[in-house]
mmCIF file of C-alpha atoms in Angstrom:
data_model
loop_
_atom_site.group_PDB
_atom_site.id
_atom_site.type_symbol
_atom_site.label_atom_id
_atom_site.label_comp_id
_atom_site.label_asym_id
_atom_site.label_seq_id
_atom_site.Cartn_x
_atom_site.Cartn_y
_atom_site.Cartn_z
ATOM 1 C CA MET A 1 -10.613 -15.727 -5.781
ATOM 2 C CA LYS A 2 -12.182 -17.037 -8.983
ATOM 3 C CA ALA A 3 -9.316 -19.411 -9.785
ATOM 4 C CA PHE A 4 -10.727 -21.170 -6.405
ATOM 5 C CA GLY A 5 -14.577 -20.675 -7.851
ATOM 6 C CA PHE A 6 -15.379 -17.716 -5.678
ATOM 7 C CA ASN A 7 -17.586 -15.422 -7.664
ATOM 8 C CA ASP A 8 -19.581 -13.840 -4.768
ATOM 9 C CA VAL A 9 -16.163 -11.681 -3.772
ATOM 10 C CA GLY A 10 -16.990 -8.469 -1.193
ATOM 11 C CA ILE A 11 -13.944 -5.654 -1.015
ATOM 12 C CA GLU A 12 -14.002 -3.278 1.786
ATOM 13 C CA LEU A 13 -11.762 -0.003 2.015
ATOM 14 C CA SER A 14 -11.190 0.334 5.918
ATOM 15 C CA THR A 15 -10.241 3.917 7.394
ATOM 16 C CA ARG A 16 -8.744 5.305 10.389
ATOM 17 C CA PRO A 17 -10.004 4.165 13.819
ATOM 18 C CA GLN A 18 -10.473 6.629 16.484
ATOM 19 C CA LYS A 19 -6.974 5.316 18.138
ATOM 20 C CA TYR A 20 -4.265 5.390 15.654
ATOM 21 C CA ILE A 21 -0.746 5.857 14.989
ATOM 22 C CA GLY A 22 1.020 7.643 12.530
ATOM 23 C CA SER A 23 0.443 11.456 10.977
ATOM 24 C CA ASP A 24 -2.824 12.323 9.623
ATOM 25 C CA GLU A 25 -0.729 12.810 6.097
ATOM 26 C CA ASP A 26 0.400 9.299 6.584
ATOM 27 C CA TRP A 27 -3.191 8.005 7.082
ATOM 28 C CA GLN A 28 -4.562 10.470 4.054
ATOM 29 C CA LEU A 29 -1.679 9.429 1.578
ATOM 30 C CA ALA A 30 -2.399 5.336 2.427
ATOM 31 C CA THR A 31 -5.783 5.544 2.150
ATOM 32 C CA GLU A 32 -6.128 7.031 -1.140
ATOM 33 C CA ALA A 33 -3.529 5.083 -2.363
ATOM 34 C CA LEU A 34 -5.717 1.807 -1.711
ATOM 35 C CA ARG A 35 -8.697 3.596 -2.726
ATOM 36 C CA SER A 36 -6.828 4.598 -6.225
ATOM 37 C CA ALA A 37 -5.659 0.949 -6.901
ATOM 38 C CA LEU A 38 -9.406 -0.125 -6.222
ATOM 39 C CA GLU A 39 -10.677 2.476 -8.540
ATOM 40 C CA GLU A 40 -7.902 1.714 -11.406
ATOM 41 C CA LYS A 41 -8.748 -1.977 -11.309
ATOM 42 C CA GLY A 42 -12.548 -1.265 -11.334
ATOM 43 C CA LEU A 43 -13.491 -3.173 -8.490
ATOM 44 C CA ALA A 44 -16.532 -2.291 -6.503
ATOM 45 C CA PHE A 45 -15.995 -1.836 -3.212
ATOM 46 C CA GLU A 46 -17.478 -0.403 0.197
ATOM 47 C CA VAL A 47 -16.030 2.185 2.655
ATOM 48 C CA ASN A 48 -15.829 0.992 6.555
ATOM 49 C CA GLU A 49 -15.224 4.294 8.168
ATOM 50 C CA GLY A 50 -12.890 3.525 11.361
ATOM 51 C CA GLU A 51 -12.427 0.166 11.099
ATOM 52 C CA GLY A 52 -8.740 0.159 9.705
ATOM 53 C CA ALA A 53 -5.961 -1.307 11.895
ATOM 54 C CA PHE A 54 -4.554 0.905 14.584
ATOM 55 C CA TYR A 55 -1.160 1.003 12.364
ATOM 56 C CA GLY A 56 -3.048 1.840 8.849
ATOM 57 C CA PRO A 57 -5.835 1.406 6.471
ATOM 58 C CA LYS A 58 -6.655 -1.643 4.779
ATOM 59 C CA ILE A 59 -8.536 -3.383 2.085
ATOM 60 C CA ASP A 60 -10.301 -6.641 3.106
ATOM 61 C CA ILE A 61 -11.469 -9.096 0.870
ATOM 62 C CA LYS A 62 -14.399 -11.200 1.760
ATOM 63 C CA LEU A 63 -15.940 -14.346 0.549
ATOM 64 C CA LYS A 64 -19.361 -16.636 0.669
ATOM 65 C CA ASP A 65 -19.572 -19.741 2.068
ATOM 66 C CA ALA A 66 -22.346 -22.328 0.529
ATOM 67 C CA LEU A 67 -24.579 -20.959 3.473
ATOM 68 C CA LYS A 68 -24.050 -17.255 2.255
ATOM 69 C CA ARG A 69 -22.008 -16.165 5.347
ATOM 70 C CA SER A 70 -19.325 -13.607 4.814
ATOM 71 C CA TRP A 71 -15.849 -14.450 5.619
ATOM 72 C CA GLN A 72 -12.585 -12.481 5.663
ATOM 73 C CA CYS A 73 -9.945 -14.631 3.660
ATOM 74 C CA ALA A 74 -7.582 -11.919 2.023
ATOM 75 C CA THR A 75 -6.228 -8.641 3.093
ATOM 76 C CA ILE A 76 -3.932 -6.077 2.068
ATOM 77 C CA GLN A 77 -2.691 -3.288 5.058
ATOM 78 C CA CYS A 78 -0.164 -0.580 5.532
ATOM 79 C CA ASP A 79 1.327 -0.665 8.446
ATOM 80 C CA PHE A 80 3.463 3.059 9.594
ATOM 81 C CA ALA A 81 4.263 1.128 12.993
ATOM 82 C CA LEU A 82 6.933 -1.837 12.034
ATOM 83 C CA PRO A 83 9.453 0.581 9.883
ATOM 84 C CA LYS A 84 9.307 2.777 12.443
ATOM 85 C CA ARG A 85 9.966 0.421 15.454
ATOM 86 C CA PHE A 86 13.106 -0.930 12.942
ATOM 87 C CA GLY A 87 14.265 2.187 12.493
ATOM 88 C CA LEU A 88 14.084 1.916 8.472
ATOM 89 C CA SER A 89 14.566 4.683 6.056
ATOM 90 C CA TYR A 90 15.032 5.462 2.433
ATOM 91 C CA ILE A 91 16.533 8.757 0.871
ATOM 92 C CA ASP A 92 13.547 9.481 -2.038
ATOM 93 C CA ALA A 93 14.089 11.731 -5.341
ATOM 94 C CA GLU A 94 14.883 14.972 -3.656
ATOM 95 C CA GLY A 95 17.638 13.636 -1.623
ATOM 96 C CA LYS A 96 15.326 13.257 1.723
ATOM 97 C CA GLU A 97 15.581 10.686 4.429
ATOM 98 C CA ARG A 98 11.952 9.054 4.377
ATOM 99 C CA GLN A 99 10.223 6.392 6.333
ATOM 100 C CA PRO A 100 8.745 3.717 4.607
ATOM 101 C CA ILE A 101 5.201 2.439 4.748
ATOM 102 C CA MET A 102 5.243 -1.489 5.090
ATOM 103 C CA LEU A 103 2.207 -3.734 3.325
ATOM 104 C CA HIS A 104 0.976 -6.727 4.368
ATOM 105 C CA ARG A 105 -0.460 -9.060 2.124
ATOM 106 C CA VAL A 106 -2.195 -12.246 3.366
ATOM 107 C CA LEU A 107 -3.838 -14.215 0.036
ATOM 108 C CA LEU A 108 -5.837 -16.893 1.599
ATOM 109 C CA GLY A 109 -5.588 -16.284 5.524
ATOM 110 C CA SER A 110 -3.059 -17.317 8.150
ATOM 111 C CA VAL A 111 -1.962 -20.980 8.366
ATOM 112 C CA ASN A 112 -5.021 -21.837 11.118
ATOM 113 C CA VAL A 113 -7.263 -19.581 9.252
ATOM 114 C CA LEU A 114 -6.312 -21.277 5.874
ATOM 115 C CA SER A 115 -6.963 -24.948 7.354
ATOM 116 C CA GLU A 116 -10.192 -24.033 9.065
ATOM 117 C CA ARG A 117 -11.744 -21.171 7.135
ATOM 118 C CA SER A 118 -10.428 -20.709 3.281
ATOM 119 C CA LEU A 119 -10.159 -24.757 2.993
ATOM 120 C CA SER A 120 -13.395 -25.062 4.119
ATOM 121 C CA ILE A 121 -15.200 -22.371 1.968
ATOM 122 C CA THR A 122 -13.442 -23.828 -1.027
ATOM 123 C CA ARG A 123 -14.608 -27.235 -0.424
ATOM 124 C CA GLU A 124 -18.070 -25.988 -0.104
ATOM 125 C CA THR A 125 -17.916 -23.493 -3.020
ATOM 126 C CA CYS A 126 -16.250 -25.895 -5.627
ATOM 127 C CA LEU A 127 -18.691 -27.843 -7.754
ATOM 128 C CA TYR A 128 -16.550 -30.538 -8.435
ATOM 129 C CA GLY A 129 -15.627 -33.385 -5.881
ATOM 130 C CA TRP A 130 -12.295 -33.793 -4.208
ATOM 131 C CA ARG A 131 -10.364 -36.889 -4.769
ATOM 132 C CA ARG A 132 -9.957 -39.541 -2.148
ATOM 133 C CA TYR A 133 -6.426 -40.516 -1.467
ATOM 134 C CA ARG A 134 -5.174 -43.189 0.599
#
């Protein structure tokens, strides 16, 4: 996000909500993997207990606009549902069939969010003007 001029970035790790799918073991493993990744990179983060998606834990990256409002513009989410629905599997190192966990990664939001949110925040935050084209 620093490449876009954002220095005030907040990171949140959102954990298992009350209503969820997947096993407790999968949730624990995925949550700890996300936590470890943040800690290994030395990133400060807050834990949002119970605010994960119903299908898995997630990391949310929030940017602040010129008015210091916080906006979620990037996310990394673990998904237990789609691999199961698609019947995906792999053979692990011990020769056992396992179900993968899918990762969703959104760097600057969806096309709609990008055009309405990320681009607006980027424009407000940039210290340089945008060139006008005709």
